PDB file of C-alpha atoms in Angstrom:
ATOM      1  CA  UNK L   1       0.000   0.000   0.000  1.00  0.00           C
ATOM      2  CA  UNK L   2       2.865   2.380   0.841  1.00  0.00           C
ATOM      3  CA  UNK L   3       4.444   1.888  -2.597  1.00  0.00           C
ATOM      4  CA  UNK L   4       1.087   2.485  -4.284  1.00  0.00           C
ATOM      5  CA  UNK L   5       0.456   5.677  -2.335  1.00  0.00           C
ATOM      6  CA  UNK L   6       4.041   6.884  -2.710  1.00  0.00           C
ATOM      7  CA  UNK L   7       4.098   6.456  -6.482  1.00  0.00           C
ATOM      8  CA  UNK L   8       0.583   7.882  -6.806  1.00  0.00           C
ATOM      9  CA  UNK L   9      -0.173   5.611  -9.728  1.00  0.00           C
ATOM     10  CA  UNK L  10      -3.215   3.615 -10.578  1.00  0.00           C
ATOM     11  CA  UNK L  11      -3.826   0.942 -13.158  1.00  0.00           C
ATOM     12  CA  UNK L  12      -6.386  -1.730 -13.812  1.00  0.00           C
ATOM     13  CA  UNK L  13      -6.103  -4.517 -16.387  1.00  0.00           C
ATOM     14  CA  UNK L  14      -8.545  -7.133 -17.668  1.00  0.00           C
ATOM     15  CA  UNK L  15      -7.602  -9.655 -20.377  1.00  0.00           C
ATOM     16  CA  UNK L  16     -10.234 -12.105 -21.621  1.00  0.00           C
ATOM     17  CA  UNK L  17      -9.456 -14.806 -24.172  1.00  0.00           C
ATOM     18  CA  UNK L  18     -11.696 -17.374 -25.819  1.00  0.00           C
ATOM     19  CA  UNK L  19     -10.862 -19.980 -28.440  1.00  0.00           C
ATOM     20  CA  UNK L  20     -13.713 -20.227 -30.924  1.00  0.00           C
ATOM     21  CA  UNK L  21     -14.995 -23.405 -32.558  1.00  0.00           C
ATOM     22  CA  UNK L  22     -13.360 -22.488 -35.899  1.00  0.00           C
ATOM     23  CA  UNK L  23      -9.925 -22.319 -34.203  1.00  0.00           C
ATOM     24  CA  UNK L  24      -9.678 -18.535 -34.172  1.00  0.00           C
ATOM     25  CA  UNK L  25      -9.172 -16.663 -30.939  1.00  0.00           C
ATOM     26  CA  UNK L  26     -11.133 -13.723 -29.541  1.00  0.00           C
ATOM     27  CA  UNK L  27      -9.461 -11.262 -27.187  1.00  0.00           C
ATOM     28  CA  UNK L  28     -11.051  -8.548 -25.061  1.00  0.00           C
ATOM     29  CA  UNK L  29      -8.565  -6.278 -23.274  1.00  0.00           C
ATOM     30  CA  UNK L  30      -9.279  -3.361 -20.947  1.00  0.00           C
ATOM     31  CA  UNK L  31      -6.649  -1.209 -19.293  1.00  0.00           C
ATOM     32  CA  UNK L  32      -6.900   2.057 -17.349  1.00  0.00           C
ATOM     33  CA  UNK L  33      -4.162   4.115 -15.736  1.00  0.00           C
ATOM     34  CA  UNK L  34      -3.263   7.664 -14.759  1.00  0.00           C
ATOM     35  CA  UNK L  35      -0.462   9.783 -16.144  1.00  0.00           C
ATOM     36  CA  UNK L  36       1.135  12.951 -14.842  1.00  0.00           C
ATOM     37  CA  UNK L  37       1.015  14.498 -18.338  1.00  0.00           C
ATOM     38  CA  UNK L  38      -1.783  16.650 -19.675  1.00  0.00           C
ATOM     39  CA  UNK L  39      -4.413  15.184 -21.976  1.00  0.00           C
ATOM     40  CA  UNK L  40      -2.901  16.996 -24.967  1.00  0.00           C
ATOM     41  CA  UNK L  41       0.630  15.735 -24.300  1.00  0.00           C
ATOM     42  CA  UNK L  42      -0.522  12.121 -23.897  1.00  0.00           C
ATOM     43  CA  UNK L  43      -2.634  12.427 -27.037  1.00  0.00           C
ATOM     44  CA  UNK L  44       0.374  13.726 -28.978  1.00  0.00           C
ATOM     45  CA  UNK L  45       2.588  10.912 -27.644  1.00  0.00           C
ATOM     46  CA  UNK L  46       0.059   8.187 -28.472  1.00  0.00           C
ATOM     47  CA  UNK L  47      -0.620   9.532 -31.975  1.00  0.00           C
ATOM     48  CA  UNK L  48       3.052   9.783 -32.907  1.00  0.00           C
ATOM     49  CA  UNK L  49       2.644   6.448 -34.672  1.00  0.00           C
ATOM     50  CA  UNK L  50       6.166   6.217 -36.076  1.00  0.00           C
ATOM     51  CA  UNK L  51       7.538   6.355 -32.521  1.00  0.00           C
ATOM     52  CA  UNK L  52       4.907   4.228 -30.792  1.00  0.00           C
ATOM     53  CA  UNK L  53       7.535   1.517 -30.215  1.00  0.00           C
ATOM     54  CA  UNK L  54       8.732   3.645 -27.281  1.00  0.00           C
ATOM     55  CA  UNK L  55       5.653   2.477 -25.369  1.00  0.00           C
ATOM     56  CA  UNK L  56       5.312  -1.124 -26.563  1.00  0.00           C
ATOM     57  CA  UNK L  57       8.311  -3.484 -26.545  1.00  0.00           C
ATOM     58  CA  UNK L  58       6.487  -5.835 -28.944  1.00  0.00           C
ATOM     59  CA  UNK L  59       6.302  -3.215 -31.706  1.00  0.00           C
ATOM     60  CA  UNK L  60       9.158  -3.845 -34.101  1.00  0.00           C
ATOM     61  CA  UNK L  61       8.200  -1.408 -36.877  1.00  0.00           C
ATOM     62  CA  UNK L  62       5.395   0.969 -37.844  1.00  0.00           C
ATOM     63  CA  UNK L  63       4.668   2.415 -41.246  1.00  0.00           C
ATOM     64  CA  UNK L  64       2.060   4.965 -42.269  1.00  0.00           C
ATOM     65  CA  UNK L  65       0.657   3.529 -45.495  1.00  0.00           C
ATOM     66  CA  UNK L  66      -2.017   6.168 -46.048  1.00  0.00           C
ATOM     67  CA  UNK L  67      -3.828   9.222 -44.773  1.00  0.00           C
ATOM     68  CA  UNK L  68      -7.431   9.958 -45.719  1.00  0.00           C
ATOM     69  CA  UNK L  69      -7.484  13.352 -44.066  1.00  0.00           C
ATOM     70  CA  UNK L  70      -5.790  15.052 -41.110  1.00  0.00           C
ATOM     71  CA  UNK L  71      -7.361  12.876 -38.388  1.00  0.00           C
ATOM     72  CA  UNK L  72      -7.406   9.485 -40.179  1.00  0.00           C
ATOM     73  CA  UNK L  73      -4.292   7.354 -40.650  1.00  0.00           C
ATOM     74  CA  UNK L  74      -3.767   3.896 -42.150  1.00  0.00           C
ATOM     75  CA  UNK L  75      -1.030   2.186 -40.141  1.00  0.00           C
ATOM     76  CA  UNK L  76       0.908  -1.040 -40.703  1.00  0.00           C
ATOM     77  CA  UNK L  77       2.438  -2.372 -37.483  1.00  0.00           C
ATOM     78  CA  UNK L  78       4.868  -5.264 -37.248  1.00  0.00           C
ATOM     79  CA  UNK L  79       4.987  -6.923 -33.843  1.00  0.00           C
ATOM     80  CA  UNK L  80       7.882  -9.161 -32.822  1.00  0.00           C
ATOM     81  CA  UNK L  81       8.043 -11.302 -29.681  1.00  0.00           C
ATOM     82  CA  UNK L  82      10.709 -13.781 -28.703  1.00  0.00           C
ATOM     83  CA  UNK L  83      10.895 -16.487 -26.067  1.00  0.00           C
ATOM     84  CA  UNK L  84      14.489 -17.607 -25.840  1.00  0.00           C
ATOM     85  CA  UNK L  85      15.433 -18.389 -29.467  1.00  0.00           C
ATOM     86  CA  UNK L  86      11.896 -18.723 -30.803  1.00  0.00           C
ATOM     87  CA  UNK L  87      10.634 -15.468 -32.353  1.00  0.00           C
ATOM     88  CA  UNK L  88       7.313 -14.700 -33.971  1.00  0.00           C
ATOM     89  CA  UNK L  89       6.357 -11.707 -36.098  1.00  0.00           C
ATOM     90  CA  UNK L  90       2.822 -10.556 -36.689  1.00  0.00           C
ATOM     91  CA  UNK L  91       1.608  -7.771 -38.976  1.00  0.00           C
ATOM     92  CA  UNK L  92      -1.550  -5.758 -38.412  1.00  0.00           C
ATOM     93  CA  UNK L  93      -3.176  -3.024 -40.491  1.00  0.00           C
ATOM     94  CA  UNK L  94      -5.414  -0.440 -38.834  1.00  0.00           C
ATOM     95  CA  UNK L  95      -7.463   2.564 -39.845  1.00  0.00           C
ATOM     96  CA  UNK L  96      -7.030   5.094 -37.034  1.00  0.00           C
ATOM     97  CA  UNK L  97      -9.219   8.128 -36.375  1.00  0.00           C
ATOM     98  CA  UNK L  98      -7.931  10.482 -33.661  1.00  0.00           C
ATOM     99  CA  UNK L  99      -9.395  13.738 -32.393  1.00  0.00           C
ATOM    100  CA  UNK L 100      -9.882  15.931 -29.321  1.00  0.00           C
ATOM    101  CA  UNK L 101     -13.036  17.557 -27.993  1.00  0.00           C
ATOM    102  CA  UNK L 102     -13.870  19.856 -25.090  1.00  0.00           C
ATOM    103  CA  UNK L 103     -10.933  22.178 -25.797  1.00  0.00           C
ATOM    104  CA  UNK L 104      -8.434  19.276 -25.651  1.00  0.00           C
ATOM    105  CA  UNK L 105      -9.633  18.086 -22.226  1.00  0.00           C
ATOM    106  CA  UNK L 106     -10.915  14.866 -23.781  1.00  0.00           C
ATOM    107  CA  UNK L 107      -9.204  13.054 -26.664  1.00  0.00           C
ATOM    108  CA  UNK L 108     -10.084   9.847 -28.467  1.00  0.00           C
ATOM    109  CA  UNK L 109      -8.164   7.420 -30.659  1.00  0.00           C
ATOM    110  CA  UNK L 110     -10.309   4.874 -32.535  1.00  0.00           C
ATOM    111  CA  UNK L 111      -8.611   2.103 -34.491  1.00  0.00           C
ATOM    112  CA  UNK L 112     -10.245  -0.538 -36.646  1.00  0.00           C
ATOM    113  CA  UNK L 113      -8.411  -3.565 -38.003  1.00  0.00           C
ATOM    114  CA  UNK L 114      -8.239  -3.712 -41.785  1.00  0.00           C
ATOM    115  CA  UNK L 115      -8.233  -7.334 -42.980  1.00  0.00           C
ATOM    116  CA  UNK L 116      -5.139  -8.162 -45.007  1.00  0.00           C
ATOM    117  CA  UNK L 117      -3.552 -11.396 -46.256  1.00  0.00           C
ATOM    118  CA  UNK L 118      -0.333 -10.552 -44.372  1.00  0.00           C
ATOM    119  CA  UNK L 119      -2.140 -10.389 -41.052  1.00  0.00           C
ATOM    120  CA  UNK L 120      -3.612 -13.118 -38.841  1.00  0.00           C
ATOM    121  CA  UNK L 121      -5.746 -10.409 -37.180  1.00  0.00           C
ATOM    122  CA  UNK L 122      -8.800 -10.107 -39.381  1.00  0.00           C
ATOM    123  CA  UNK L 123     -11.198  -8.093 -37.270  1.00  0.00           C
ATOM    124  CA  UNK L 124     -11.027  -5.839 -34.274  1.00  0.00           C
ATOM    125  CA  UNK L 125     -11.465  -2.424 -32.752  1.00  0.00           C
ATOM    126  CA  UNK L 126      -9.366  -0.473 -30.299  1.00  0.00           C
ATOM    127  CA  UNK L 127     -10.518   2.584 -28.395  1.00  0.00           C
ATOM    128  CA  UNK L 128      -8.303   4.964 -26.413  1.00  0.00           C
ATOM    129  CA  UNK L 129      -9.842   7.679 -24.253  1.00  0.00           C
ATOM    130  CA  UNK L 130      -7.710  10.337 -22.578  1.00  0.00           C
ATOM    131  CA  UNK L 131      -9.518  12.564 -20.076  1.00  0.00           C
ATOM    132  CA  UNK L 132      -8.436  15.255 -17.660  1.00  0.00           C
ATOM    133  CA  UNK L 133      -8.193  14.079 -14.070  1.00  0.00           C
ATOM    134  CA  UNK L 134      -6.980  16.558 -11.429  1.00  0.00           C
ATOM    135  CA  UNK L 135      -4.397  18.308 -13.648  1.00  0.00           C
ATOM    136  CA  UNK L 136      -3.284  14.889 -14.808  1.00  0.00           C
ATOM    137  CA  UNK L 137      -4.917  12.548 -17.223  1.00  0.00           C
ATOM    138  CA  UNK L 138      -6.660   9.218 -17.088  1.00  0.00           C
ATOM    139  CA  UNK L 139      -6.012   6.914 -20.036  1.00  0.00           C
ATOM    140  CA  UNK L 140      -8.444   4.122 -20.864  1.00  0.00           C
ATOM    141  CA  UNK L 141      -7.670   1.444 -23.444  1.00  0.00           C
ATOM    142  CA  UNK L 142     -10.190  -1.080 -24.760  1.00  0.00           C
ATOM    143  CA  UNK L 143      -9.430  -3.567 -27.506  1.00  0.00           C
ATOM    144  CA  UNK L 144     -11.379  -6.453 -28.976  1.00  0.00           C
ATOM    145  CA  UNK L 145      -9.976  -8.487 -31.823  1.00  0.00           C
ATOM    146  CA  UNK L 146     -10.220 -11.859 -33.507  1.00  0.00           C
ATOM    147  CA  UNK L 147      -7.091 -13.529 -34.838  1.00  0.00           C
ATOM    148  CA  UNK L 148      -6.051 -16.808 -36.336  1.00  0.00           C
ATOM    149  CA  UNK L 149      -2.919 -17.374 -34.271  1.00  0.00           C
ATOM    150  CA  UNK L 150      -1.426 -20.545 -32.914  1.00  0.00           C
ATOM    151  CA  UNK L 151      -0.746 -20.652 -29.190  1.00  0.00           C
ATOM    152  CA  UNK L 152       1.135 -23.701 -27.958  1.00  0.00           C
ATOM    153  CA  UNK L 153      -0.892 -25.994 -25.700  1.00  0.00           C
ATOM    154  CA  UNK L 154      -0.656 -25.730 -21.913  1.00  0.00           C
ATOM    155  CA  UNK L 155       1.425 -22.531 -21.558  1.00  0.00           C
ATOM    156  CA  UNK L 156       0.662 -20.646 -24.805  1.00  0.00           C
ATOM    157  CA  UNK L 157      -2.402 -18.756 -23.599  1.00  0.00           C
ATOM    158  CA  UNK L 158      -0.713 -17.819 -20.330  1.00  0.00           C
ATOM    159  CA  UNK L 159       2.426 -16.556 -22.093  1.00  0.00           C
ATOM    160  CA  UNK L 160       0.327 -14.529 -24.565  1.00  0.00           C
ATOM    161  CA  UNK L 161      -1.676 -12.911 -21.739  1.00  0.00           C
ATOM    162  CA  UNK L 162       1.532 -12.148 -19.820  1.00  0.00           C
ATOM    163  CA  UNK L 163       3.007 -10.518 -22.932  1.00  0.00           C
ATOM    164  CA  UNK L 164      -0.062  -8.307 -23.338  1.00  0.00           C
ATOM    165  CA  UNK L 165       0.001  -7.391 -19.647  1.00  0.00           C
ATOM    166  CA  UNK L 166       3.764  -6.697 -19.793  1.00  0.00           C
ATOM    167  CA  UNK L 167       3.260  -4.381 -22.766  1.00  0.00           C
ATOM    168  CA  UNK L 168       0.458  -2.468 -21.036  1.00  0.00           C
ATOM    169  CA  UNK L 169       2.521  -2.050 -17.854  1.00  0.00           C
ATOM    170  CA  UNK L 170       5.470  -0.909 -19.967  1.00  0.00           C
ATOM    171  CA  UNK L 171       3.242   1.793 -21.481  1.00  0.00           C
ATOM    172  CA  UNK L 172       2.107   2.939 -18.039  1.00  0.00           C
ATOM    173  CA  UNK L 173       5.664   2.977 -16.701  1.00  0.00           C
ATOM    174  CA  UNK L 174       7.265   4.777 -19.675  1.00  0.00           C
ATOM    175  CA  UNK L 175       4.772   7.348 -20.949  1.00  0.00           C
ATOM    176  CA  UNK L 176       5.558   9.839 -18.181  1.00  0.00           C
ATOM    177  CA  UNK L 177       9.266   9.721 -19.083  1.00  0.00           C
ATOM    178  CA  UNK L 178       8.626  11.583 -22.364  1.00  0.00           C
TER     179      UNK L 178
END
C-alpha cells in the first residue's frame, strides 16, 4: 500500500481470451491508468505512430501507409516477440481516427483492423480515451480483436496474456518519461 500511495499511480487490467470453434481466438482487453502528463501531451505521444515503439516493446516497426485526411491514418504495425530463441512476427493493419473535444480536455483514438492477407488479425477495434483528471490525465484502453494465431498448448495462452500485460505495464511505466 505504501508503494502504491508513494508512487501515486493507478492501473487496472482485464484480459479475456476465448478460443472459438473455428480455431480462431477472440481477445477482449481493458486497461486504465493515470499519467502525470496533460491530456494533450498524452494524445500527442500516443498519436506519434512512427515512434509508438517507445511504449510497446512488442512493436518492431510501424509504417504509415495512407492518410485519408488530417485525423485518419492507415497504419501497418509489425509486432515481434521472442521467447528464448523462438521469435514470432505478426503484422496488423489499422485505420485510425484520432481527435480531441472539449478544448483538448478529452481526446479519443479509434482504431479498426483492416483485414489483409499478411495479417492473422482479421477483425477488431481499439478505443483509447484520454480525459483530464486533477491536472493529470486518465487513459483508458479497450481492444477487442479476432485472430487466427497458434498458441502452444498448456502454456501458450498464459504466455500470450503475460506478454499483453507486460506491454500495457510498460506503457504505463514509460509514458511519463517523455
